[in-house]
mmCIF file of C-alpha atoms in Angstrom:
data_model
loop_
_atom_site.group_PDB
_atom_site.id
_atom_site.type_symbol
_atom_site.label_atom_id
_atom_site.label_comp_id
_atom_site.label_asym_id
_atom_site.label_seq_id
_atom_site.Cartn_x
_atom_site.Cartn_y
_atom_site.Cartn_z
ATOM 1 C CA MET A 1 -2.021 -42.419 59.862
ATOM 2 C CA THR A 2 1.588 -43.525 60.167
ATOM 3 C CA GLU A 3 0.472 -47.030 61.129
ATOM 4 C CA MET A 4 -1.804 -47.197 58.087
ATOM 5 C CA ASN A 5 1.004 -46.096 55.773
ATOM 6 C CA ALA A 6 3.299 -48.726 57.274
ATOM 7 C CA THR A 7 0.659 -51.397 56.676
ATOM 8 C CA GLU A 8 0.184 -50.281 53.072
ATOM 9 C CA ALA A 9 3.951 -50.289 52.528
ATOM 10 C CA THR A 10 4.212 -53.823 53.916
ATOM 11 C CA GLU A 11 1.408 -55.030 51.646
ATOM 12 C CA LYS A 12 3.054 -53.368 48.655
ATOM 13 C CA LYS A 13 6.356 -55.079 49.394
ATOM 14 C CA SER A 14 4.629 -58.449 49.442
ATOM 15 C CA LEU A 15 3.661 -58.096 45.769
ATOM 16 C CA ASN A 16 5.940 -59.189 42.953
ATOM 17 C CA PHE A 17 6.222 -56.956 39.896
ATOM 18 C CA ILE A 18 3.566 -58.845 37.921
ATOM 19 C CA GLU A 19 1.077 -58.532 40.766
ATOM 20 C CA GLN A 20 1.933 -54.842 41.060
ATOM 21 C CA ALA A 21 1.187 -54.387 37.342
ATOM 22 C CA VAL A 22 -2.123 -56.248 37.658
ATOM 23 C CA GLU A 23 -3.194 -54.258 40.699
ATOM 24 C CA ASN A 24 -2.229 -50.965 39.054
ATOM 25 C CA ASP A 25 -4.340 -51.867 36.017
ATOM 26 C CA LEU A 26 -7.298 -52.799 38.221
ATOM 27 C CA ARG A 27 -6.922 -49.566 40.206
ATOM 28 C CA GLU A 28 -6.946 -47.546 36.969
ATOM 29 C CA GLY A 29 -9.895 -49.471 35.540
ATOM 30 C CA LYS A 30 -7.903 -50.815 32.583
ATOM 31 C CA ASN A 31 -9.406 -53.544 30.385
ATOM 32 C CA GLY A 32 -12.845 -52.983 31.890
ATOM 33 C CA GLY A 33 -11.558 -54.134 35.276
ATOM 34 C CA LYS A 34 -10.956 -57.710 34.151
ATOM 35 C CA VAL A 35 -7.906 -59.962 34.398
ATOM 36 C CA GLN A 36 -7.392 -62.600 31.710
ATOM 37 C CA THR A 37 -4.272 -64.692 31.183
ATOM 38 C CA ARG A 38 -3.471 -67.689 29.005
ATOM 39 C CA PHE A 39 -1.108 -70.635 28.985
ATOM 40 C CA PRO A 40 0.036 -70.887 25.328
ATOM 41 C CA PRO A 41 2.057 -74.080 24.680
ATOM 42 C CA GLU A 42 3.151 -75.169 21.253
ATOM 43 C CA PRO A 43 1.848 -78.730 20.718
ATOM 44 C CA ASN A 44 5.244 -80.066 19.637
ATOM 45 C CA GLY A 45 6.230 -82.097 22.688
ATOM 46 C CA TYR A 46 5.406 -82.985 26.269
ATOM 47 C CA LEU A 47 5.578 -80.410 29.059
ATOM 48 C CA HIS A 48 8.565 -80.470 31.424
ATOM 49 C CA ILE A 49 9.127 -79.160 34.939
ATOM 50 C CA GLY A 50 10.063 -75.723 33.588
ATOM 51 C CA HIS A 51 6.555 -75.345 32.173
ATOM 52 C CA ALA A 52 5.116 -75.927 35.652
ATOM 53 C CA LYS A 53 6.331 -72.492 36.739
ATOM 54 C CA ALA A 54 4.584 -70.818 33.789
ATOM 55 C CA ILE A 55 1.419 -72.833 34.412
ATOM 56 C CA CYS A 56 1.356 -71.899 38.097
ATOM 57 C CA LEU A 57 1.910 -68.248 37.270
ATOM 58 C CA ASP A 58 -0.622 -68.002 34.435
ATOM 59 C CA PHE A 59 -3.377 -69.819 36.291
ATOM 60 C CA GLY A 60 -2.408 -68.439 39.698
ATOM 61 C CA ILE A 61 -2.535 -64.756 38.706
ATOM 62 C CA ALA A 62 -5.960 -65.224 37.129
ATOM 63 C CA ALA A 63 -7.291 -67.063 40.186
ATOM 64 C CA ARG A 64 -5.907 -64.535 42.645
ATOM 65 C CA TYR A 65 -7.626 -61.620 40.919
ATOM 66 C CA GLY A 66 -10.911 -63.319 40.063
ATOM 67 C CA GLY A 67 -10.064 -63.644 36.390
ATOM 68 C CA VAL A 68 -9.830 -66.487 33.909
ATOM 69 C CA CYS A 69 -6.886 -68.348 32.418
ATOM 70 C CA ASN A 70 -7.479 -69.944 29.037
ATOM 71 C CA LEU A 71 -5.484 -72.663 27.330
ATOM 72 C CA ARG A 72 -4.332 -71.776 23.824
ATOM 73 C CA PHE A 73 -2.276 -74.036 21.619
ATOM 74 C CA ASP A 74 0.034 -71.958 19.422
ATOM 75 C CA ASP A 75 -0.197 -74.363 16.491
ATOM 76 C CA THR A 76 1.437 -72.357 13.689
ATOM 77 C CA ASN A 77 4.008 -74.962 12.622
ATOM 78 C CA PRO A 78 2.303 -78.122 11.265
ATOM 79 C CA THR A 79 5.638 -79.856 10.609
ATOM 80 C CA LYS A 80 6.231 -80.394 14.345
ATOM 81 C CA GLU A 81 2.750 -80.565 15.864
ATOM 82 C CA ASP A 82 0.509 -83.485 16.698
ATOM 83 C CA MET A 83 -2.770 -84.162 18.513
ATOM 84 C CA GLU A 84 -0.853 -86.561 20.771
ATOM 85 C CA TYR A 85 0.905 -83.556 22.278
ATOM 86 C CA VAL A 86 -2.348 -81.604 22.584
ATOM 87 C CA GLU A 87 -3.943 -84.335 24.687
ATOM 88 C CA ALA A 88 -0.789 -84.893 26.765
ATOM 89 C CA ILE A 89 -0.529 -81.181 27.599
ATOM 90 C CA LYS A 90 -4.140 -81.077 28.765
ATOM 91 C CA GLU A 91 -3.583 -84.107 30.977
ATOM 92 C CA ASP A 92 -0.465 -82.558 32.531
ATOM 93 C CA ILE A 93 -2.228 -79.288 33.365
ATOM 94 C CA GLN A 94 -5.047 -81.174 35.033
ATOM 95 C CA TRP A 95 -2.556 -83.361 36.907
ATOM 96 C CA LEU A 96 -1.144 -80.166 38.395
ATOM 97 C CA GLY A 97 -4.643 -79.328 39.612
ATOM 98 C CA PHE A 98 -5.661 -76.576 37.178
ATOM 99 C CA GLN A 99 -8.583 -76.229 34.786
ATOM 100 C CA TRP A 100 -8.650 -73.706 31.965
ATOM 101 C CA GLY A 101 -11.610 -71.469 31.241
ATOM 102 C CA ASN A 102 -11.674 -71.974 27.457
ATOM 103 C CA GLU A 103 -9.654 -74.047 25.017
ATOM 104 C CA TYR A 104 -8.363 -72.111 22.022
ATOM 105 C CA TYR A 105 -5.942 -72.635 19.146
ATOM 106 C CA ALA A 106 -3.962 -70.126 17.123
ATOM 107 C CA SER A 107 -5.427 -71.942 14.109
ATOM 108 C CA ASP A 108 -8.844 -70.609 15.209
ATOM 109 C CA TYR A 109 -7.585 -67.233 14.013
ATOM 110 C CA PHE A 110 -5.916 -68.190 10.738
ATOM 111 C CA GLN A 111 -8.584 -66.373 8.704
ATOM 112 C CA GLN A 112 -8.399 -63.249 10.896
ATOM 113 C CA LEU A 113 -4.603 -63.273 10.704
ATOM 114 C CA TRP A 114 -4.739 -63.700 6.923
ATOM 115 C CA ASP A 115 -7.163 -60.786 6.577
ATOM 116 C CA PHE A 116 -4.941 -58.673 8.824
ATOM 117 C CA ALA A 117 -1.905 -59.499 6.668
ATOM 118 C CA VAL A 118 -3.817 -58.583 3.493
ATOM 119 C CA ASN A 119 -4.698 -55.209 5.038
ATOM 120 C CA LEU A 120 -1.041 -54.614 5.897
ATOM 121 C CA ILE A 121 -0.077 -55.225 2.266
ATOM 122 C CA LYS A 122 -2.790 -52.819 1.106
ATOM 123 C CA GLU A 123 -1.514 -50.191 3.557
ATOM 124 C CA GLY A 124 2.064 -50.585 2.329
ATOM 125 C CA LYS A 125 3.187 -52.161 5.628
ATOM 126 C CA ALA A 126 4.069 -55.591 4.206
ATOM 127 C CA TYR A 127 5.553 -56.990 0.995
ATOM 128 C CA ILE A 128 6.439 -60.280 -0.651
ATOM 129 C CA ASP A 129 10.164 -61.033 -0.686
ATOM 130 C CA GLU A 130 11.466 -63.650 -3.117
ATOM 131 C CA GLN A 131 14.956 -63.894 -1.632
ATOM 132 C CA ASN A 132 16.056 -67.070 0.103
ATOM 133 C CA SER A 133 16.628 -67.281 3.848
ATOM 134 C CA GLU A 134 20.414 -66.863 3.537
ATOM 135 C CA GLN A 135 20.057 -63.641 1.559
ATOM 136 C CA ILE A 136 17.504 -62.225 3.976
ATOM 137 C CA ALA A 137 19.716 -63.085 6.954
ATOM 138 C CA ALA A 138 22.749 -61.450 5.336
ATOM 139 C CA GLN A 139 20.805 -58.240 4.790
ATOM 140 C CA LYS A 140 19.706 -58.023 8.424
ATOM 141 C CA GLY A 141 22.942 -56.357 9.473
ATOM 142 C CA THR A 142 24.213 -56.537 13.046
ATOM 143 C CA PRO A 143 23.153 -54.906 16.336
ATOM 144 C CA THR A 144 25.674 -52.134 15.614
ATOM 145 C CA GLN A 145 25.225 -51.913 11.838
ATOM 146 C CA PRO A 146 21.976 -51.178 9.970
ATOM 147 C CA GLY A 147 20.515 -53.722 7.609
ATOM 148 C CA THR A 148 20.127 -53.494 3.848
ATOM 149 C CA GLU A 149 16.714 -53.114 2.252
ATOM 150 C CA SER A 150 15.443 -55.970 0.130
ATOM 151 C CA PRO A 151 15.243 -55.281 -3.608
ATOM 152 C CA TYR A 152 11.564 -56.329 -3.313
ATOM 153 C CA ARG A 153 10.764 -53.937 -0.455
ATOM 154 C CA ASN A 154 8.989 -51.387 -2.658
ATOM 155 C CA ARG A 155 7.311 -53.725 -5.123
ATOM 156 C CA PRO A 156 3.764 -52.711 -6.187
ATOM 157 C CA ILE A 157 1.003 -53.496 -3.695
ATOM 158 C CA GLU A 158 -1.072 -55.333 -6.312
ATOM 159 C CA GLU A 159 1.878 -57.585 -7.095
ATOM 160 C CA SER A 160 2.405 -58.488 -3.440
ATOM 161 C CA LEU A 161 -1.310 -59.232 -3.044
ATOM 162 C CA GLU A 162 -1.286 -61.548 -6.072
ATOM 163 C CA LEU A 163 1.816 -63.417 -4.866
ATOM 164 C CA PHE A 164 0.437 -63.692 -1.325
ATOM 165 C CA ASN A 165 -2.635 -65.450 -2.681
ATOM 166 C CA LYS A 166 -0.411 -67.771 -4.698
ATOM 167 C CA MET A 167 1.538 -68.628 -1.537
ATOM 168 C CA ASN A 168 -1.660 -70.052 -0.109
ATOM 169 C CA SER A 169 -2.996 -71.684 -3.269
ATOM 170 C CA GLY A 170 -0.155 -74.190 -3.479
ATOM 171 C CA GLU A 171 1.443 -72.600 -6.543
ATOM 172 C CA ILE A 172 4.544 -71.488 -4.621
ATOM 173 C CA GLU A 173 7.070 -73.976 -3.256
ATOM 174 C CA GLU A 174 8.388 -73.798 0.289
ATOM 175 C CA GLY A 175 11.246 -71.320 0.711
ATOM 176 C CA LYS A 176 10.587 -69.517 -2.562
ATOM 177 C CA MET A 177 8.992 -66.426 -1.041
ATOM 178 C CA VAL A 178 7.828 -64.960 2.258
ATOM 179 C CA LEU A 179 5.706 -62.068 3.438
ATOM 180 C CA ARG A 180 7.672 -59.494 5.443
ATOM 181 C CA ALA A 181 6.451 -56.585 7.551
ATOM 182 C CA LYS A 182 7.887 -53.272 6.366
ATOM 183 C CA ILE A 183 9.177 -51.596 9.529
ATOM 184 C CA ASP A 184 12.744 -50.256 9.838
ATOM 185 C CA MET A 185 15.898 -51.904 8.507
ATOM 186 C CA ALA A 186 18.043 -49.491 10.566
ATOM 187 C CA SER A 187 16.292 -50.134 13.884
ATOM 188 C CA PRO A 188 18.603 -51.058 16.797
ATOM 189 C CA ASN A 189 16.047 -53.768 17.588
ATOM 190 C CA MET A 190 16.849 -56.586 15.148
ATOM 191 C CA HIS A 191 13.248 -57.838 15.341
ATOM 192 C CA PHE A 192 12.100 -54.607 13.664
ATOM 193 C CA ARG A 193 14.198 -55.174 10.566
ATOM 194 C CA ASP A 194 11.367 -56.260 8.296
ATOM 195 C CA PRO A 195 10.524 -59.535 10.079
ATOM 196 C CA ILE A 196 9.062 -62.461 8.179
ATOM 197 C CA ILE A 197 5.394 -62.799 9.102
ATOM 198 C CA TYR A 198 4.221 -65.530 6.668
ATOM 199 C CA ARG A 199 5.929 -68.470 4.982
ATOM 200 C CA VAL A 200 4.841 -71.428 2.831
ATOM 201 C CA VAL A 201 4.406 -74.802 4.587
ATOM 202 C CA LYS A 202 2.798 -77.616 2.630
ATOM 203 C CA THR A 203 2.556 -80.105 5.490
ATOM 204 C CA PRO A 204 -1.119 -80.759 6.390
ATOM 205 C CA HIS A 205 -2.182 -79.159 9.669
ATOM 206 C CA HIS A 206 -3.445 -81.386 12.492
ATOM 207 C CA ARG A 207 -6.669 -79.340 12.717
ATOM 208 C CA THR A 208 -7.165 -77.505 9.428
ATOM 209 C CA GLY A 209 -5.821 -80.153 7.073
ATOM 210 C CA GLU A 210 -4.778 -78.712 3.705
ATOM 211 C CA THR A 211 -6.873 -75.547 3.917
ATOM 212 C CA TRP A 212 -3.792 -73.402 4.376
ATOM 213 C CA LYS A 213 -0.432 -73.441 2.644
ATOM 214 C CA ALA A 214 0.763 -70.071 4.003
ATOM 215 C CA TYR A 215 1.236 -69.961 7.774
ATOM 216 C CA PRO A 216 1.837 -67.024 10.131
ATOM 217 C CA MET A 217 5.088 -66.856 12.052
ATOM 218 C CA TYR A 218 4.919 -67.143 15.832
ATOM 219 C CA ASP A 219 5.720 -63.451 16.452
ATOM 220 C CA PHE A 220 2.927 -62.416 14.110
ATOM 221 C CA ALA A 221 0.307 -64.795 15.493
ATOM 222 C CA HIS A 222 1.008 -64.619 19.212
ATOM 223 C CA GLY A 223 0.142 -61.028 20.112
ATOM 224 C CA GLN A 224 -2.834 -60.913 17.766
ATOM 225 C CA SER A 225 -4.193 -64.145 19.248
ATOM 226 C CA ASP A 226 -3.884 -62.571 22.703
ATOM 227 C CA TYR A 227 -5.782 -59.535 21.450
ATOM 228 C CA PHE A 228 -8.528 -61.536 19.699
ATOM 229 C CA GLU A 229 -9.149 -63.497 22.917
ATOM 230 C CA GLY A 230 -9.170 -60.493 25.238
ATOM 231 C CA VAL A 231 -5.998 -61.382 27.150
ATOM 232 C CA THR A 232 -4.999 -58.563 29.499
ATOM 233 C CA HIS A 233 -1.679 -59.798 30.903
ATOM 234 C CA SER A 234 0.500 -61.902 28.600
ATOM 235 C CA LEU A 235 3.117 -63.614 30.773
ATOM 236 C CA CYS A 236 6.221 -65.156 29.231
ATOM 237 C CA THR A 237 9.885 -65.832 29.981
ATOM 238 C CA LEU A 238 12.790 -63.419 29.708
ATOM 239 C CA GLU A 239 13.981 -64.435 26.229
ATOM 240 C CA PHE A 240 10.908 -62.626 24.873
ATOM 241 C CA VAL A 241 11.973 -59.217 26.232
ATOM 242 C CA PRO A 242 13.425 -58.124 22.846
ATOM 243 C CA HIS A 243 10.244 -59.332 21.140
ATOM 244 C CA ARG A 244 7.996 -57.080 23.236
ATOM 245 C CA PRO A 245 8.287 -53.942 21.027
ATOM 246 C CA LEU A 246 7.267 -56.004 17.996
ATOM 247 C CA TYR A 247 4.421 -57.570 19.996
ATOM 248 C CA ASP A 248 3.210 -54.069 20.897
ATOM 249 C CA LEU A 249 3.571 -52.745 17.346
ATOM 250 C CA PHE A 250 1.508 -55.539 15.806
ATOM 251 C CA VAL A 251 -1.210 -54.996 18.433
ATOM 252 C CA ASP A 252 -1.152 -51.264 17.595
ATOM 253 C CA TRP A 253 -1.607 -52.163 13.928
ATOM 254 C CA VAL A 254 -4.420 -54.644 14.490
ATOM 255 C CA LYS A 255 -6.198 -52.012 16.625
ATOM 256 C CA GLU A 256 -5.756 -49.608 13.669
ATOM 257 C CA GLY A 257 -4.208 -46.980 15.922
ATOM 258 C CA LYS A 258 -7.340 -46.622 18.084
ATOM 259 C CA ASP A 259 -7.626 -46.880 21.889
ATOM 260 C CA LEU A 260 -3.944 -47.778 22.136
ATOM 261 C CA ASP A 261 -3.639 -47.228 25.899
ATOM 262 C CA ASP A 262 -6.415 -49.582 26.986
ATOM 263 C CA ASN A 263 -8.264 -52.789 26.106
ATOM 264 C CA ARG A 264 -5.185 -54.577 24.883
ATOM 265 C CA PRO A 265 -2.769 -57.244 26.104
ATOM 266 C CA HIS A 266 0.546 -56.246 27.677
ATOM 267 C CA GLN A 267 3.519 -58.591 27.836
ATOM 268 C CA TYR A 268 5.395 -59.180 31.114
ATOM 269 C CA GLU A 269 8.469 -61.387 31.384
ATOM 270 C CA PHE A 270 9.616 -63.570 34.289
ATOM 271 C CA ASN A 271 12.664 -65.705 34.995
ATOM 272 C CA LYS A 272 12.642 -69.184 33.452
ATOM 273 C CA LEU A 273 12.928 -72.198 35.747
ATOM 274 C CA ASN A 274 15.974 -74.325 34.950
ATOM 275 C CA LEU A 275 17.521 -77.368 36.599
ATOM 276 C CA ASN A 276 21.277 -77.841 36.583
ATOM 277 C CA TYR A 277 22.557 -80.863 34.627
ATOM 278 C CA THR A 278 19.089 -81.391 33.148
ATOM 279 C CA LEU A 279 17.881 -81.009 29.566
ATOM 280 C CA MET A 280 15.022 -78.493 29.605
ATOM 281 C CA SER A 281 14.187 -78.281 25.920
ATOM 282 C CA LYS A 282 11.400 -80.151 24.166
ATOM 283 C CA ARG A 283 13.616 -80.352 21.089
ATOM 284 C CA ASN A 284 16.398 -82.125 22.992
ATOM 285 C CA LEU A 285 13.994 -84.298 24.957
ATOM 286 C CA LEU A 286 12.436 -85.403 21.664
ATOM 287 C CA ILE A 287 15.875 -86.620 20.540
ATOM 288 C CA LEU A 288 16.153 -88.776 23.668
ATOM 289 C CA VAL A 289 12.756 -90.306 22.941
ATOM 290 C CA LYS A 290 13.310 -90.851 19.199
ATOM 291 C CA GLU A 291 16.725 -92.433 19.717
ATOM 292 C CA HIS A 292 15.283 -94.715 22.437
ATOM 293 C CA LEU A 293 17.717 -93.448 25.057
ATOM 294 C CA VAL A 294 14.730 -93.345 27.428
ATOM 295 C CA ASN A 295 11.523 -95.341 27.597
ATOM 296 C CA GLY A 296 9.264 -92.615 26.240
ATOM 297 C CA TRP A 297 8.211 -89.182 27.431
ATOM 298 C CA ASP A 298 6.908 -90.567 30.726
ATOM 299 C CA ASP A 299 10.179 -92.278 31.680
ATOM 300 C CA PRO A 300 10.741 -91.297 35.378
ATOM 301 C CA ARG A 301 14.266 -90.182 34.418
ATOM 302 C CA MET A 302 12.787 -87.486 32.155
ATOM 303 C CA PRO A 303 12.090 -84.000 33.564
ATOM 304 C CA THR A 304 8.644 -84.112 31.960
ATOM 305 C CA LEU A 305 5.523 -83.657 34.062
ATOM 306 C CA CYS A 306 4.232 -87.060 32.993
ATOM 307 C CA GLY A 307 7.609 -88.493 34.025
ATOM 308 C CA PHE A 308 7.246 -86.950 37.469
ATOM 309 C CA ALA A 309 3.673 -88.219 37.631
ATOM 310 C CA ASP A 310 4.970 -91.776 37.289
ATOM 311 C CA SER A 311 7.604 -91.356 40.010
ATOM 312 C CA ASP A 312 7.046 -91.849 43.734
ATOM 313 C CA ALA A 313 8.050 -88.246 44.416
ATOM 314 C CA GLY A 314 5.618 -86.971 41.800
ATOM 315 C CA LYS A 315 2.758 -88.971 43.274
ATOM 316 C CA THR A 316 3.550 -87.442 46.663
ATOM 317 C CA TRP A 317 3.435 -83.957 45.154
ATOM 318 C CA VAL A 318 0.054 -84.304 43.600
ATOM 319 C CA GLY A 319 -1.326 -85.779 46.809
ATOM 320 C CA ASP A 320 -0.062 -82.779 48.756
ATOM 321 C CA ILE A 321 -1.324 -80.381 46.116
ATOM 322 C CA LYS A 322 -4.843 -81.798 46.127
ATOM 323 C CA GLN A 323 -4.910 -81.563 49.919
ATOM 324 C CA GLY A 324 -3.785 -77.921 49.751
ATOM 325 C CA ALA A 325 -0.763 -78.703 51.905
ATOM 326 C CA THR A 326 1.849 -76.121 52.832
ATOM 327 C CA CYS A 327 5.486 -76.361 53.761
ATOM 328 C CA ASN A 328 7.868 -74.108 55.667
ATOM 329 C CA LEU A 329 11.393 -73.473 54.433
ATOM 330 C CA THR A 330 14.047 -71.402 56.175
ATOM 331 C CA ILE A 331 16.870 -70.307 53.927
ATOM 332 C CA ASN A 332 20.149 -68.880 55.097
ATOM 333 C CA GLY A 333 20.221 -65.343 53.725
ATOM 334 C CA ASN A 334 23.536 -64.100 55.085
ATOM 335 C CA ASN A 335 25.101 -63.947 51.638
ATOM 336 C CA LEU A 336 22.122 -62.365 49.871
ATOM 337 C CA PRO A 337 22.252 -58.568 49.401
ATOM 338 C CA ASP A 338 19.265 -56.530 50.554
ATOM 339 C CA ASP A 339 18.045 -55.966 46.978
ATOM 340 C CA TRP A 340 17.706 -59.679 46.219
ATOM 341 C CA TYR A 341 14.275 -61.221 46.431
ATOM 342 C CA TYR A 342 12.845 -64.687 46.533
ATOM 343 C CA ASP A 343 11.260 -65.589 43.204
ATOM 344 C CA SER A 344 7.943 -67.303 43.934
ATOM 345 C CA ASP A 345 4.587 -66.943 42.262
ATOM 346 C CA TRP A 346 3.108 -65.050 45.172
ATOM 347 C CA ASP A 347 5.683 -63.684 47.598
ATOM 348 C CA ILE A 348 8.704 -61.458 47.537
ATOM 349 C CA CYS A 349 9.913 -62.241 51.041
ATOM 350 C CA GLU A 350 11.487 -59.616 53.246
ATOM 351 C CA LYS A 351 14.824 -60.290 54.862
ATOM 352 C CA GLN A 352 14.458 -61.181 58.540
ATOM 353 C CA ASP A 353 17.750 -61.024 60.423
ATOM 354 C CA ALA A 354 19.979 -63.756 58.930
ATOM 355 C CA SER A 355 17.330 -65.760 57.125
ATOM 356 C CA TYR A 356 14.286 -65.680 54.913
ATOM 357 C CA GLN A 357 11.242 -67.375 56.409
ATOM 358 C CA MET A 358 8.738 -68.504 53.840
ATOM 359 C CA LEU A 359 5.395 -70.199 53.822
ATOM 360 C CA LEU A 360 4.887 -71.739 50.393
ATOM 361 C CA GLU A 361 1.529 -72.909 49.151
ATOM 362 C CA LEU A 362 2.001 -75.945 46.975
ATOM 363 C CA SER A 363 -1.052 -74.914 44.988
ATOM 364 C CA SER A 364 0.927 -71.951 43.635
ATOM 365 C CA SER A 365 4.566 -72.896 44.191
ATOM 366 C CA ARG A 366 4.696 -76.663 43.764
ATOM 367 C CA TYR A 367 7.542 -76.405 41.270
ATOM 368 C CA GLU A 368 9.853 -75.535 44.153
ATOM 369 C CA LYS A 369 9.771 -79.264 44.980
ATOM 370 C CA ALA A 370 12.118 -79.713 42.040
ATOM 371 C CA GLY A 371 14.927 -79.008 44.461
ATOM 372 C CA MET A 372 15.771 -75.422 43.666
ATOM 373 C CA LEU A 373 14.643 -71.969 44.704
ATOM 374 C CA SER A 374 15.404 -68.997 42.484
ATOM 375 C CA PHE A 375 16.381 -65.518 43.605
ATOM 376 C CA TYR A 376 16.472 -62.548 41.295
ATOM 377 C CA ARG A 377 17.382 -58.870 41.266
ATOM 378 C CA MET A 378 15.498 -56.465 39.000
ATOM 379 C CA ASP A 379 16.040 -52.817 38.145
ATOM 380 C CA ALA A 380 13.316 -50.164 38.365
ATOM 381 C CA ASP A 381 11.946 -51.173 34.955
ATOM 382 C CA HIS A 382 11.788 -54.853 35.943
ATOM 383 C CA ALA A 383 14.732 -55.787 33.732
ATOM 384 C CA LEU A 384 16.694 -58.728 35.056
ATOM 385 C CA LEU A 385 20.075 -57.779 36.488
ATOM 386 C CA HIS A 386 21.154 -61.126 37.866
ATOM 387 C CA SER A 387 19.754 -64.362 39.251
ATOM 388 C CA THR A 388 20.952 -67.327 41.232
ATOM 389 C CA GLU A 389 19.598 -70.604 42.586
ATOM 390 C CA LEU A 390 19.776 -72.453 45.885
ATOM 391 C CA ARG A 391 19.518 -76.216 45.646
ATOM 392 C CA PHE A 392 18.324 -78.716 48.215
ATOM 393 C CA PRO A 393 20.123 -82.102 47.969
ATOM 394 C CA SER A 394 17.567 -83.888 50.145
ATOM 395 C CA ILE A 395 14.733 -82.968 47.810
ATOM 396 C CA GLN A 396 16.814 -83.555 44.703
ATOM 397 C CA SER A 397 17.794 -87.013 45.939
ATOM 398 C CA ALA A 398 14.136 -87.927 46.377
ATOM 399 C CA LEU A 399 13.544 -87.263 42.704
ATOM 400 C CA LYS A 400 16.282 -89.597 41.471
#
């Protein structure tokens, strides 16, 4: 009995917190016993090495537990999106060796999101605000001071419904009015202070053309899209931790308060992959491309996946990945406290004497080839306490 308990404890230690959450849900029969994830890029640029971690995690978790990972383009901002990026993203995912179950777009749900917003107005949970962005921002307050209610917060429901329709008919100019959720202007969570959920954008959409003039904000579309698709575990990076309560609230609302403890997506956050001295933002990388400081998105000097694909090191990666190769790394752990863990997609490695011995499968941890391994420390609620990186000059030099 003792030996069995020791074995179970060892197996439990080998799971990271996302795997623990998935296994707990499966054990409790949540979501009908299924696991469904999604990789949800915005089609506003090319993927970089940081996205590889998210891709490996989203697809890897689904594969490990016999589920499916879908590809969904969160295309809610037509001013920055293009089909060029859609096709490039699909090519990059396939270059990494993954294939999605289904291909979706947030724009697939524009009608459902619109109908949901109309219902919120009818229920008194949303209203049209005619203030400009500066006025709305000034009324938000601060993390230590409550916000101020908009003078339009209690306008008649029929009036908000009429103006909402005008937002989408083309009668309202951009920036003249927005639809806001009516939540709590005194909430300590700034995202609860009547967030904007729809705005006017008159740029034609790359898929829907000029059908829509009013577009949902990312925070309003994301969780509902997860719910419409049947996503069970919504994985994202740590900057979305403060957004999680709003994500949960909107899912509660779209479920109309029914079956709130099951058959719904839950958001889990993980540490973002960064490279020192490297731009890891599509916005900044776009500047490099537009100002011709590099020879396009696939310039080998760029940290984009297509840039790596055109480099000798990148070609070596994909060859190893397709062959299912593995590599052994021994890392000096003398200076790592006992409550620090190795941040990989699959393993939280136990400390063995003065080192950590790891067997990494490139099919799930290929991003480690970028020359850096991350370690993190979490509290009991999986909140990040601190993180650090170890770099490997020999690998980094190969990528130059």
